[in-house]
Coordinates of C-alpha atoms in Angstrom, one line a residue:
X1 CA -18.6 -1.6 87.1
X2 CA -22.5 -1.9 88.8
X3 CA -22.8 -4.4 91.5
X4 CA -25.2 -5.8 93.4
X5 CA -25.4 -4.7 97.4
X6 CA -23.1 -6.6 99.7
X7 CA -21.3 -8.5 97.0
X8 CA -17.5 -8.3 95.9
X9 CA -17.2 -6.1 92.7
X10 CA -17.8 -7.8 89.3
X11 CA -13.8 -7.0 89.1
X12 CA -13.0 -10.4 91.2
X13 CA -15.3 -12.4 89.3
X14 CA -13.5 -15.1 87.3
X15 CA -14.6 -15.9 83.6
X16 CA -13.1 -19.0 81.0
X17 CA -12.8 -18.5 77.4
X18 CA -11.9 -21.6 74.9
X19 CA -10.3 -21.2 71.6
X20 CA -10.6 -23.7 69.3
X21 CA -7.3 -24.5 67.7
X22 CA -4.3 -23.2 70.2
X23 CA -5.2 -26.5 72.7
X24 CA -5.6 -24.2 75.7
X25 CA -8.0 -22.6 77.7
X26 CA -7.6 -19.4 79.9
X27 CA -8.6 -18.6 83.2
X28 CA -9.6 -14.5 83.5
X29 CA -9.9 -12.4 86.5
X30 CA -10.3 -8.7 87.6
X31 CA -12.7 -8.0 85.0
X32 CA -11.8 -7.9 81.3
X33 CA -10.5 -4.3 81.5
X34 CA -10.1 -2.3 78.0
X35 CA -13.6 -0.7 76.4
X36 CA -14.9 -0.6 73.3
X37 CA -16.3 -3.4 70.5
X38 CA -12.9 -3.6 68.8
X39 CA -10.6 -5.4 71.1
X40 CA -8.0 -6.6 68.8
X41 CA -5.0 -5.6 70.3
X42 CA -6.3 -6.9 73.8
X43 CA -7.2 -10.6 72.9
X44 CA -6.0 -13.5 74.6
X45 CA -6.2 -15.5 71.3
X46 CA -6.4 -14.9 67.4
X47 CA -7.9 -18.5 67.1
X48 CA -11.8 -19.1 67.7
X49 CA -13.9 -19.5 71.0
X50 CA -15.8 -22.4 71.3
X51 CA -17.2 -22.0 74.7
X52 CA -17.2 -19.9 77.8
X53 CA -19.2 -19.8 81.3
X54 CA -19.7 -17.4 83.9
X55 CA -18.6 -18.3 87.5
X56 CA -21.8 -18.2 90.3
X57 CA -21.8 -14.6 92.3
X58 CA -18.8 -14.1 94.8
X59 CA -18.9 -12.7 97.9
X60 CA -17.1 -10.6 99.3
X61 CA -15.3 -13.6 101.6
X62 CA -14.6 -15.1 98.0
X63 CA -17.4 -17.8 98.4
X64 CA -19.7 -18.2 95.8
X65 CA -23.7 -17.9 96.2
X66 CA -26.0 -20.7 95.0
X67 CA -29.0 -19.9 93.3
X68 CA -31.6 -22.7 95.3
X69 CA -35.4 -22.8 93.9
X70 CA -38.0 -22.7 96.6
X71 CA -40.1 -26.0 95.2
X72 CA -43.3 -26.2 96.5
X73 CA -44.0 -29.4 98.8
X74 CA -45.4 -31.5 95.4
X75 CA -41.9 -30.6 93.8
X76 CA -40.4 -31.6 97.1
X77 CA -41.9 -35.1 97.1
X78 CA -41.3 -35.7 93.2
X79 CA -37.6 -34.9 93.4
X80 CA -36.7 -35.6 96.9
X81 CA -33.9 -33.1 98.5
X82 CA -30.2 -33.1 97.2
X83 CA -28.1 -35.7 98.1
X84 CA -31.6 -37.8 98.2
X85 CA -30.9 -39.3 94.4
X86 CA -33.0 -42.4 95.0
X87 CA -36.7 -40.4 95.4
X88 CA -35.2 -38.5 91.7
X89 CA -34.5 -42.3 90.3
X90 CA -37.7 -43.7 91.7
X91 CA -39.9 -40.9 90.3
X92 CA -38.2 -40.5 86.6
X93 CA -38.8 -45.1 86.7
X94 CA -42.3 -45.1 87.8
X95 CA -41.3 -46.8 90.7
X96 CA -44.9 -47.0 92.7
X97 CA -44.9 -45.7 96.2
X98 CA -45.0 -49.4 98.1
X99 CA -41.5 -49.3 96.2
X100 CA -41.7 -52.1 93.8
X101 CA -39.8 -51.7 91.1
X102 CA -41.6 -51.9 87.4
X103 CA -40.7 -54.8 85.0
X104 CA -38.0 -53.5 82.4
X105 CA -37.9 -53.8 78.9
X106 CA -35.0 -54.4 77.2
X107 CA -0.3 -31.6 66.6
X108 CA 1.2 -30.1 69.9
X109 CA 0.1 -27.0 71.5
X110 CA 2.4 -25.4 74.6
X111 CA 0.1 -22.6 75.5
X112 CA 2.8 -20.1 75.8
X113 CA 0.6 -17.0 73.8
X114 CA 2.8 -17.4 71.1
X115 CA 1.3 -17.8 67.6
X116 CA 3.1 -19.1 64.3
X117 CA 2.3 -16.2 61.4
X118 CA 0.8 -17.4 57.8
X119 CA 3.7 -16.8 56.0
X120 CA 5.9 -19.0 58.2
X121 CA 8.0 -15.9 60.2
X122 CA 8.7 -15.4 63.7
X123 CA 5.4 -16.3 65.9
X124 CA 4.0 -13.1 67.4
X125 CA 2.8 -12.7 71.2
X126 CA -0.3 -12.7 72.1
X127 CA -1.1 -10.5 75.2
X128 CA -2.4 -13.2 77.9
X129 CA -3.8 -11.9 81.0
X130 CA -5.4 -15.0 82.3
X131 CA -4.5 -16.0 86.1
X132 CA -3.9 -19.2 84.4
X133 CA -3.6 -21.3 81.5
X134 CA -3.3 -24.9 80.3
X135 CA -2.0 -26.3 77.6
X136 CA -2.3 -30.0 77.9
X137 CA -4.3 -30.2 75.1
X138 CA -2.6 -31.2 71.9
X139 CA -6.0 -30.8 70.0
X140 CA -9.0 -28.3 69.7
X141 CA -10.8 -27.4 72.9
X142 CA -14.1 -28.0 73.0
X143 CA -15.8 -27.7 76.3
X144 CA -15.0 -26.7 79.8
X145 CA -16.8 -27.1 83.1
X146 CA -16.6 -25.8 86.8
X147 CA -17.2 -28.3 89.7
X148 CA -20.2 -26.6 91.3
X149 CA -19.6 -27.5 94.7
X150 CA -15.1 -28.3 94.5
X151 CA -14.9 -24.7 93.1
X152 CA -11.3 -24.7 92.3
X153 CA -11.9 -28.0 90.1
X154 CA -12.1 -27.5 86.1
X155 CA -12.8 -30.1 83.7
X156 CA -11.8 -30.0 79.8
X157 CA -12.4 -32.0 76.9
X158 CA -10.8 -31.4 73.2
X159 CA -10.1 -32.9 69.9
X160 CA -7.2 -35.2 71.2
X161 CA -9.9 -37.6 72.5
X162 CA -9.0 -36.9 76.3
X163 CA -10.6 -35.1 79.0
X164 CA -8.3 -33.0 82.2
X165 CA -9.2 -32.4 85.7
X166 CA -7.3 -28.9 86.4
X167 CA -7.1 -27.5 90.1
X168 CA -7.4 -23.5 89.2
X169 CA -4.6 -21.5 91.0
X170 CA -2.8 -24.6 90.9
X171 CA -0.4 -27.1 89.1
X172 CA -2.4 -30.1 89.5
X173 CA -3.9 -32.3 86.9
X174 CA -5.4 -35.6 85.7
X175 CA -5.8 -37.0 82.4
X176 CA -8.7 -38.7 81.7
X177 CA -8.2 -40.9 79.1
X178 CA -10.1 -43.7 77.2
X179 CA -12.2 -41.9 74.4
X180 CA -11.5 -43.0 70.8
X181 CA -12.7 -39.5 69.1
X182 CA -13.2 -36.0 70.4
X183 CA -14.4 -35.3 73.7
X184 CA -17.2 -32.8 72.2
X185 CA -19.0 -32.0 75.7
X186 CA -18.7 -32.9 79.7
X187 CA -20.0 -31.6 82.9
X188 CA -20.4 -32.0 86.2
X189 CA -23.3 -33.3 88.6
X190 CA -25.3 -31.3 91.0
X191 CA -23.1 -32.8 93.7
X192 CA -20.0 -32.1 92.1
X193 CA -18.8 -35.6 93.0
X194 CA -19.1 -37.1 89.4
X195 CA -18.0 -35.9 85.7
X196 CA -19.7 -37.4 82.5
X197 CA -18.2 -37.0 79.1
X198 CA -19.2 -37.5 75.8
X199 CA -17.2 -38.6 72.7
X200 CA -18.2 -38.6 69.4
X201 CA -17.4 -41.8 69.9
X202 CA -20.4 -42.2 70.8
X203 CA -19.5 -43.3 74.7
X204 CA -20.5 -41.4 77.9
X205 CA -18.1 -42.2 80.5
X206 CA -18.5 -40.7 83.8
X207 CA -15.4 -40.1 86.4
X208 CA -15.1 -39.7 89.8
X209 CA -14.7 -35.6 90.1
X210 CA -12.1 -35.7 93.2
X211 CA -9.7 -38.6 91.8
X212 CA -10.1 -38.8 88.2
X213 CA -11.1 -42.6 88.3
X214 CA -13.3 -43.9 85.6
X215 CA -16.7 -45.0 87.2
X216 CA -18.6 -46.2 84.6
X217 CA -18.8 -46.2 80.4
X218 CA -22.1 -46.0 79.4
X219 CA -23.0 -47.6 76.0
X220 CA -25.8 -47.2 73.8
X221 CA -25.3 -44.4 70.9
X222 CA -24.4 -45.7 67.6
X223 CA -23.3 -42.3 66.7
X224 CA -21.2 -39.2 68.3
X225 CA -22.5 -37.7 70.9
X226 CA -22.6 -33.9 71.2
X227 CA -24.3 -32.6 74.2
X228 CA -25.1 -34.0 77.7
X229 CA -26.8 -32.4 80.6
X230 CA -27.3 -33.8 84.6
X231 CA -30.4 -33.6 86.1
X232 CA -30.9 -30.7 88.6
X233 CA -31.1 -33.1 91.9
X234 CA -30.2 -36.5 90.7
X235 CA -27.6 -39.0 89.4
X236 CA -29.2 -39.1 86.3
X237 CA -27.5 -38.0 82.9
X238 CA -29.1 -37.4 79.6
X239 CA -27.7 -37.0 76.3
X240 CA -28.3 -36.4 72.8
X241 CA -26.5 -38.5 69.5
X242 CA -26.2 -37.8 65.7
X243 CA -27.9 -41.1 65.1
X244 CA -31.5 -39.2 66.1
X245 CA -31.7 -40.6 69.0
X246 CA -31.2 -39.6 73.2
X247 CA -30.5 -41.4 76.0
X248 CA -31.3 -41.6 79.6
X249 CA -28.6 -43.0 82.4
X250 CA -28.6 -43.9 86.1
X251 CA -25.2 -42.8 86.4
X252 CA -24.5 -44.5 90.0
X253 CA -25.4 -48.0 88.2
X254 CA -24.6 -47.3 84.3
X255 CA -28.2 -48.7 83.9
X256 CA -30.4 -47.4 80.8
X257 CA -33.2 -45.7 82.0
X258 CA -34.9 -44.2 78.9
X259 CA -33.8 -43.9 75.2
X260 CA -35.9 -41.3 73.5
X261 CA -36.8 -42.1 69.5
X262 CA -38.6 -39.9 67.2
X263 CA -36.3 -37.5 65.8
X264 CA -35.5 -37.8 61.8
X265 CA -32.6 -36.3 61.8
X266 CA -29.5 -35.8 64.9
X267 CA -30.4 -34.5 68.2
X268 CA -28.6 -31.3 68.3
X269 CA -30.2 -29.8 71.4
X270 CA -31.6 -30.9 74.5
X271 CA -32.4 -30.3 78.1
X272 CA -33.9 -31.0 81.4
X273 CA -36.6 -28.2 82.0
X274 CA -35.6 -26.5 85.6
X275 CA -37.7 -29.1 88.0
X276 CA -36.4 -32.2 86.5
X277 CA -39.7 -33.4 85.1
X278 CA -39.4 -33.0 81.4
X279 CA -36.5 -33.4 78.6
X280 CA -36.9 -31.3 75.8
X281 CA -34.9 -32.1 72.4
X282 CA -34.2 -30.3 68.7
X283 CA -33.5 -32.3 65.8
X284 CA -31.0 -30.9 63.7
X285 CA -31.0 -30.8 60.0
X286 CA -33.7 -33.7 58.0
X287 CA -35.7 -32.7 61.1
X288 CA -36.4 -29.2 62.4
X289 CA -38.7 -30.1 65.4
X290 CA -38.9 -30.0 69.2
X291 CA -40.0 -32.7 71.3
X292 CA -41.3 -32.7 75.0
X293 CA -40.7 -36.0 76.6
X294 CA -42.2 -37.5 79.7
X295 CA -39.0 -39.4 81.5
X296 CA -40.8 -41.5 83.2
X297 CA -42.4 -43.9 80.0
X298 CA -40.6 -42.3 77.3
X299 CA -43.6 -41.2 75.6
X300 CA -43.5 -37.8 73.5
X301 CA -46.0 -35.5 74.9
X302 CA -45.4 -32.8 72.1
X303 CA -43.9 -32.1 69.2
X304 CA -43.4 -28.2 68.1
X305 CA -42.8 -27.7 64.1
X306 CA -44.4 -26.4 61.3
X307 CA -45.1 -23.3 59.4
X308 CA -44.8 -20.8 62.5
X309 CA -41.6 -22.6 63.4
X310 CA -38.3 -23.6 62.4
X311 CA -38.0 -24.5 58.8
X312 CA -34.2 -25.5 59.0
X313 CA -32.3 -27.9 61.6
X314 CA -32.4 -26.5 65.2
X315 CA -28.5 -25.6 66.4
X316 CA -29.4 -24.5 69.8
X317 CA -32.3 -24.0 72.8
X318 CA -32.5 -22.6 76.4
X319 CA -35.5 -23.2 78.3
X320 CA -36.5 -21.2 81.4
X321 CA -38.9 -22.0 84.9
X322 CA -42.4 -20.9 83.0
X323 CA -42.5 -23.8 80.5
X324 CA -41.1 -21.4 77.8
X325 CA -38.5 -22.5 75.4
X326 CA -36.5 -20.1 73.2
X327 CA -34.5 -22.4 70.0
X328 CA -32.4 -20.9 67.0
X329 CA -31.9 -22.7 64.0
X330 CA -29.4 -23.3 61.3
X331 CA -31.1 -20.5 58.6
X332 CA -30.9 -17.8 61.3
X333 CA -34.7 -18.3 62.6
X334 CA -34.9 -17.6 66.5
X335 CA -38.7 -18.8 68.3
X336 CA -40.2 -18.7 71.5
X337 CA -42.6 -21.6 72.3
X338 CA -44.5 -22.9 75.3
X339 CA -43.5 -26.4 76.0
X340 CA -47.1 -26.7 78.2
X341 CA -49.2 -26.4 75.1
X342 CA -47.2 -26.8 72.7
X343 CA -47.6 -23.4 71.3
X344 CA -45.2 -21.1 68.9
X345 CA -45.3 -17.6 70.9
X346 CA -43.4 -15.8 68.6
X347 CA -40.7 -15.5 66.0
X348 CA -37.5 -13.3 65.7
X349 CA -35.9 -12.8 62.6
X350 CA -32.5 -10.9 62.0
X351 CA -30.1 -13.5 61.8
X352 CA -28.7 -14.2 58.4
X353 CA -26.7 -17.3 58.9
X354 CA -26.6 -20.0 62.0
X355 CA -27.7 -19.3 65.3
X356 CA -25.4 -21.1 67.2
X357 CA -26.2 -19.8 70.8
X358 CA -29.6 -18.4 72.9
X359 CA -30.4 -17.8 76.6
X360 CA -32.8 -16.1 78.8
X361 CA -31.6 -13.4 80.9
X362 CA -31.6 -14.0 84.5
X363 CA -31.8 -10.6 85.6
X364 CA -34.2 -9.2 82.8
X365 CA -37.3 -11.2 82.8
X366 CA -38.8 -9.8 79.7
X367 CA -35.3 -10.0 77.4
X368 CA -33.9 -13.2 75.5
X369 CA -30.7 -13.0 73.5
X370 CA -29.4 -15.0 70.0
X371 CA -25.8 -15.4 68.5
X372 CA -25.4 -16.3 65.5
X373 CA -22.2 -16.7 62.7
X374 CA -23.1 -13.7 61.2
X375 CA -21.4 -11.8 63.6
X376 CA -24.3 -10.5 65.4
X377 CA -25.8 -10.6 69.1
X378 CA -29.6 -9.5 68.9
X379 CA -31.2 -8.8 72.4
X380 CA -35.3 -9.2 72.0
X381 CA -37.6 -8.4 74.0
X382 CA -40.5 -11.0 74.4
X383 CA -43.2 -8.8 75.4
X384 CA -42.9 -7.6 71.7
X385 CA -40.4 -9.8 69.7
X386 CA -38.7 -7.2 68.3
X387 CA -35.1 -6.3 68.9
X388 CA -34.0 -4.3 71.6
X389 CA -30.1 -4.2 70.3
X390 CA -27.9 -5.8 68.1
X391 CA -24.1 -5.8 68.8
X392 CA -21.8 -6.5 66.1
X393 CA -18.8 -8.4 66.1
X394 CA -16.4 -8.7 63.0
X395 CA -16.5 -12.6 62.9
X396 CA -19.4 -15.4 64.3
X397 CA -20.1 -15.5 67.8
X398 CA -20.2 -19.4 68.7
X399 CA -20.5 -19.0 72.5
X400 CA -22.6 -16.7 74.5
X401 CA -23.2 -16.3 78.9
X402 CA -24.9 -14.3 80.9
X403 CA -24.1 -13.1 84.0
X404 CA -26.4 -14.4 87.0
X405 CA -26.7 -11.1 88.8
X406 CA -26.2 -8.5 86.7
X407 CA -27.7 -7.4 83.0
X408 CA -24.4 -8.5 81.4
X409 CA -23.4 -10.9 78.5
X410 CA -20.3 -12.5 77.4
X411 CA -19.9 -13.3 74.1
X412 CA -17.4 -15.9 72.3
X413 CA -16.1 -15.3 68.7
X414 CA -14.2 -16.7 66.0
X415 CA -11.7 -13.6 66.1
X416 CA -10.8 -15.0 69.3
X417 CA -12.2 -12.1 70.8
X418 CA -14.2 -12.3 74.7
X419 CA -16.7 -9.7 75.1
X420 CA -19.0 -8.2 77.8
X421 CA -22.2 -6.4 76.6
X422 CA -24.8 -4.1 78.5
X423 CA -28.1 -5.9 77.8
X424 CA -29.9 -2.7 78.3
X425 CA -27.9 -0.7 75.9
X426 CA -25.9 -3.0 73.8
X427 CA -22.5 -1.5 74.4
X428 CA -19.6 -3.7 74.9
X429 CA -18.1 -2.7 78.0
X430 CA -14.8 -4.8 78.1
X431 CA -13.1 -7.3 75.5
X432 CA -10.1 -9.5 76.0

């Protein structure tokens, strides 16, 4: 396959897919191989993927590039350098410059590829060309992270109400126990050197990355929660709940830093935008909107909704460096907006059931992408909103990634299937 200059071939990169019911993740290396949209006789599972990422580029000395943003000197003094978490705390508090701090306000699954046939006769195998695999899960999987810095260290998080700490290429592992319902999302900080996960429970607990131990449990969420996010320089975690609310933590201290309120219905969504200084949230079904925040007081700065935009609970958003926000919603709608003036830019219709998935390209500037249940993966083109290509799959896609460095997409269905499209001409290149 195309690769960038001076880089190891896409063929070492190393990909994980997440199925949803066989309790196991997968580990995949040396490219996908195979061709074509089909891929049924190559796939690692016949049971749904629930999520998948794409590793950063790899050199050719197997080390992995980081993508840095060049901040200007203002961005510099608002967020402070990495490893310099008190300037991000300080700034996202209000803390004034002579330092003073503000006054507060108060069923077993052995992951062996085998799977057990419908009408109860011999299990059949299940070609399984992972590197590696791990079945410790006795539930649903349903979320994995890499340790951005410890880049052999994998986190996941399933319906058995625990979390693991995996060592790729390796035997080791650490259960990470203490949720009372699933573990529905998790990731790591910018450091690496801290985990958060979040339960539908409605607890964030947060672990030490290198020895598993539990740090802190941070408390607030009536409700489960279903997505959580670090900020981009700081020990600070956000996180959205069904009971319409989000939440703002200083995760060195467990201390409450923000809970944002507003939302009528549960925040499906949400984000730090790029630099740190804004969240964005989408309120899921009863609500349909988008909110800008300001961490700092809490206030809402904007709220998107309306006629020009969704008319159904938002599922999904991805929002990029130039204020712009792309969102999909449960009826299928997909819109661009500008989170700066609050501004619908456009809408993209195609979809006929859920979008459950959208991102930006990073290597296209001009080309966003939506999956949806209905099987499709529409690539549009934002200088017109119409679509460039639609790939179709035979069942919903629920996960998609893009590479970082090349116009590729990986998409995650529930035929179990992992894909890799060409965003310029919507052929899938490889499936497993």
């Amino acid at each position: 396959l195309p690769h960038p200059p001076d880089r190891a071939c896409f063929s070492s990169r190393t990909c994980v897919y997440v199925c949803s019911d066989l309790g196991s993740f997968r580990l995949q290396r040396k490219g996908f191989g195979g061709s074509g949209g089909g891929g049924g006789g190559s796939s690692w599972h016949t049971e749904p993927c629930l999520n998948l990422f794409v590793l950063p580029a790899m050199n050719a000395d197997g080390t992995h590039d980081r993508q840095t943003e060049h901040s200007s000197d203002e961005d510099e003094q608002f967020l402070g350098e990495m490893g310099e978490g008190d300037k991000v705390l300080d700034d996202l508090e209000g803390v004034p410059e002579d330092g003073q701090q503000p006054m507060s306000s108060d069923d077993e699954g052995d992951g062996d590829g085998e799977e057990a046939a419908a009408d109860g006769s011999e299990p059949r195998q299940v070609p399984d060309d992972a590197v590696q695999s791990s079945g410790r899960h006795s539930e649903s999987v349903f979320a994995v992270a890499w340790n951005p810095v410890a880049e052999s260290t994998v986190a996941s998080g399933g319906g058995d109400d625990k979390a693991f700490l995996f060592q790729a290429g390796g035997d080791a592992f650490q259960e990470l126990a203490g949720h009372t319902d699933s573990v529905a999302c998790l990731g790591f900080s910018a450091d690496g050197s801290k985990l958060a996960t979040g339960g539908l429970d409605g607890r964030v607990k947060v672990w030490d990355a290198a020895t598993g131990a539990l740090l802190h449990t941070l408390e607030g969420p009536d409700e489960g929660v279903t997505w959580l996010q670090w900020h981009p320089r700081g020990g600070v975690l956000l996180a959205g709940s069904e009971d319409f609310t989000t939440w703002m933590w200083n995760a060195d201290t467990a201390a409450c830093m923000q809970v944002f309120t507003g939302h009528s219905g549960a925040v499906t969504c949400g984000a730090f935008t790029p630099d740190g200084r804004t969240v964005i949230t989408g309120g899921g079904a009863g609500d349909a909107t988008l909110r800008v925040w300001n961490p700092r007081t809490g206030e809402c700065t904007a709220t998107i909704s309306g006629h020009a935009f969704h008319q159904a609970g938002l599922t999904c958003l991805a929002v990029n460096g130039a204020s712009t926000v792309i969102s999909g919603a449960e009826n299928g709608s997909v819109r661009l907006c500008n989170i700066d003036t609050g501004k619908v830019l456009g809408g993209m219709a195609g979809h006929e059931d859920s979008v459950e998935a959208v991102a930006f390209s990073p290597t296209m500037a001009t080309l966003v992408a939506s999956a949806a249940l209905d099987g499709k993966l529409t690539v549009w083109d934002t200088a017109t909103f119409d679509a460039r290509n639609t790939c179709a799959h035979p069942q919903g896609i629920v996960a998609i990634a893009c590479h970082p460095s090349a116009p590729f997409i990986f998409t995650g269905g529930l035929d179990g299937v992992l894909r890799q499209w060409d965003l310029r001409t919507g052929q899938c290149t490889a499936s497993r």
